[in-house]
Short mmCIF file of C-alpha atoms in Angstrom, two decimals:
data_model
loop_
_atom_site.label_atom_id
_atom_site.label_comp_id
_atom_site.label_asym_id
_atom_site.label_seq_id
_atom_site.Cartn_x
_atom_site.Cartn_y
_atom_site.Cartn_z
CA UNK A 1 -24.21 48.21 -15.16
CA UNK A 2 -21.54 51.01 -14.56
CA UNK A 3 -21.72 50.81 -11.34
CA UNK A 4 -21.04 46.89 -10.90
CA UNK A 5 -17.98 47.48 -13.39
CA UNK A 6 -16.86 50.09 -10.88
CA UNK A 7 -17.42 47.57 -7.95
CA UNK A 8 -15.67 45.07 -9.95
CA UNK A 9 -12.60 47.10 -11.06
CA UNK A 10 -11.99 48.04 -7.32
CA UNK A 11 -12.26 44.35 -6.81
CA UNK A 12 -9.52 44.18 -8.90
CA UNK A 13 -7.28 47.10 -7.81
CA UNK A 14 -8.27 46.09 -4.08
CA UNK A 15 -6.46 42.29 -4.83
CA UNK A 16 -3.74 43.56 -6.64
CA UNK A 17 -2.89 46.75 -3.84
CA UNK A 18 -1.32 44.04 -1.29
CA UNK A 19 1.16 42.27 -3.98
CA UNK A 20 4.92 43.57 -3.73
CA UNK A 21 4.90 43.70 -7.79
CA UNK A 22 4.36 46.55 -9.91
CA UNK A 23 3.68 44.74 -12.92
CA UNK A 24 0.95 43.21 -11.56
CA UNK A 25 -0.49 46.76 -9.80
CA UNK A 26 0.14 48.42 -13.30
CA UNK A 27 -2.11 45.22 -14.75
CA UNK A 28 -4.60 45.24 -12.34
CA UNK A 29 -4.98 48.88 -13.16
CA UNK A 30 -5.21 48.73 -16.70
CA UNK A 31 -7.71 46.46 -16.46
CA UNK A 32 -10.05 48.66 -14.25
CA UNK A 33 -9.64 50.78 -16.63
CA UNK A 34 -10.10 49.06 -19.48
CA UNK A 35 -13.78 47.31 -18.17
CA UNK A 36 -15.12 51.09 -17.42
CA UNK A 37 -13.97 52.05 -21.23
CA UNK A 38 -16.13 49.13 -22.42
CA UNK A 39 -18.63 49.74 -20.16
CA UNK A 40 -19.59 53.37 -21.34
CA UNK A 41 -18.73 52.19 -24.99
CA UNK A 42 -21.22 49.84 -24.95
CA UNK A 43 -23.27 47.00 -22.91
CA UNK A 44 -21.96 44.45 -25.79
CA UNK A 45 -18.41 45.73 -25.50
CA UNK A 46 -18.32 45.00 -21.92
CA UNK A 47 -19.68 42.08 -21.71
CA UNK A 48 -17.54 40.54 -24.15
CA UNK A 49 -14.39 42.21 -22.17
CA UNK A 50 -15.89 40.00 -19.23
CA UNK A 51 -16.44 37.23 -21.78
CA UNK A 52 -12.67 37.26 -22.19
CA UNK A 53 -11.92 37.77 -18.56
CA UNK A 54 -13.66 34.30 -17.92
CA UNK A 55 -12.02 32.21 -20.19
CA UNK A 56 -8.75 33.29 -19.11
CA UNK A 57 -10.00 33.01 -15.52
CA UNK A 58 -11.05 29.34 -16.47
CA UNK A 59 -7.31 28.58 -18.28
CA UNK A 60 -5.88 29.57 -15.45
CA UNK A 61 -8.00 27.74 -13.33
CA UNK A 62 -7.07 23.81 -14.84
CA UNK A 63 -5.00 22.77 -12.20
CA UNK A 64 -7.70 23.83 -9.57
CA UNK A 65 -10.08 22.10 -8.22
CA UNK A 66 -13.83 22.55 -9.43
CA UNK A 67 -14.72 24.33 -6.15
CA UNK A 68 -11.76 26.74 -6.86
CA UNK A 69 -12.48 27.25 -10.62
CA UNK A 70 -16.56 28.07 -9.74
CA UNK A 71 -15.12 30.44 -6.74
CA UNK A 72 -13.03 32.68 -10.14
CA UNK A 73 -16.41 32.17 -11.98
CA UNK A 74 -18.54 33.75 -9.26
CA UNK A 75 -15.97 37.21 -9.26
CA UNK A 76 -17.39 38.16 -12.45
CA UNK A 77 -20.99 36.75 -12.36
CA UNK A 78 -22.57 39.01 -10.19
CA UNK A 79 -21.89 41.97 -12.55
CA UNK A 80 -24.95 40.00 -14.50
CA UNK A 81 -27.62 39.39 -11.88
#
C-alpha cells in the first residue's frame, strides 16, 4: 500500500510542478505528505484520508460532466486494486 501512496503523491506533486502558483505547489506538497503520514499510521487512516480526497474530488467535480467526474474517481482508485 506504501508504495501506491508514493505513486500517488508524485501524481500529485507531478500535476501541481507545471502551475505558476506556489500556493498550489505548497498544497500539492502537503498533501503528499500528508497521504504517506496516514499511510504508515495506519491502513484505516489512509484510506479514510483518500475517503476525504474523493468527496472533495466529487464536489468539485458538479459542473463536470459524468465522464470527467469518473476520470477524478479513477486517480485515486487504483491505490485499491
Amino acid at each position: 500500500m506504501l508504495e501506491a501512496v508514493e505513486r500517488y503523491g508524485d501524481y500529485i506533486l507531478k500535476s501541481a510542478k507545471d502551475t505558476d502558483s506556489k500556493r498550489v505547489r505548497n498544497i500539492a506538497s502537503w498533501v503528499a505528505i500528508h497521504f504517506q503520514k496516514r499511510a504508515t499510521s495506519s491502513p484505516y487512516a489512509v484510506l479514510k484520508s483518500l475517503d476525504n480526497r474523493i468527496s472533495t474530488l466529487k464536489n468539485q467535480a458538479e459542473n463536470l460532466s459524468e465522464s470527467e467526474e469518473e476520470t477524478l474517481e479513477n486517480y485515486v482508485y487504483d491505490l485499491f486494486f
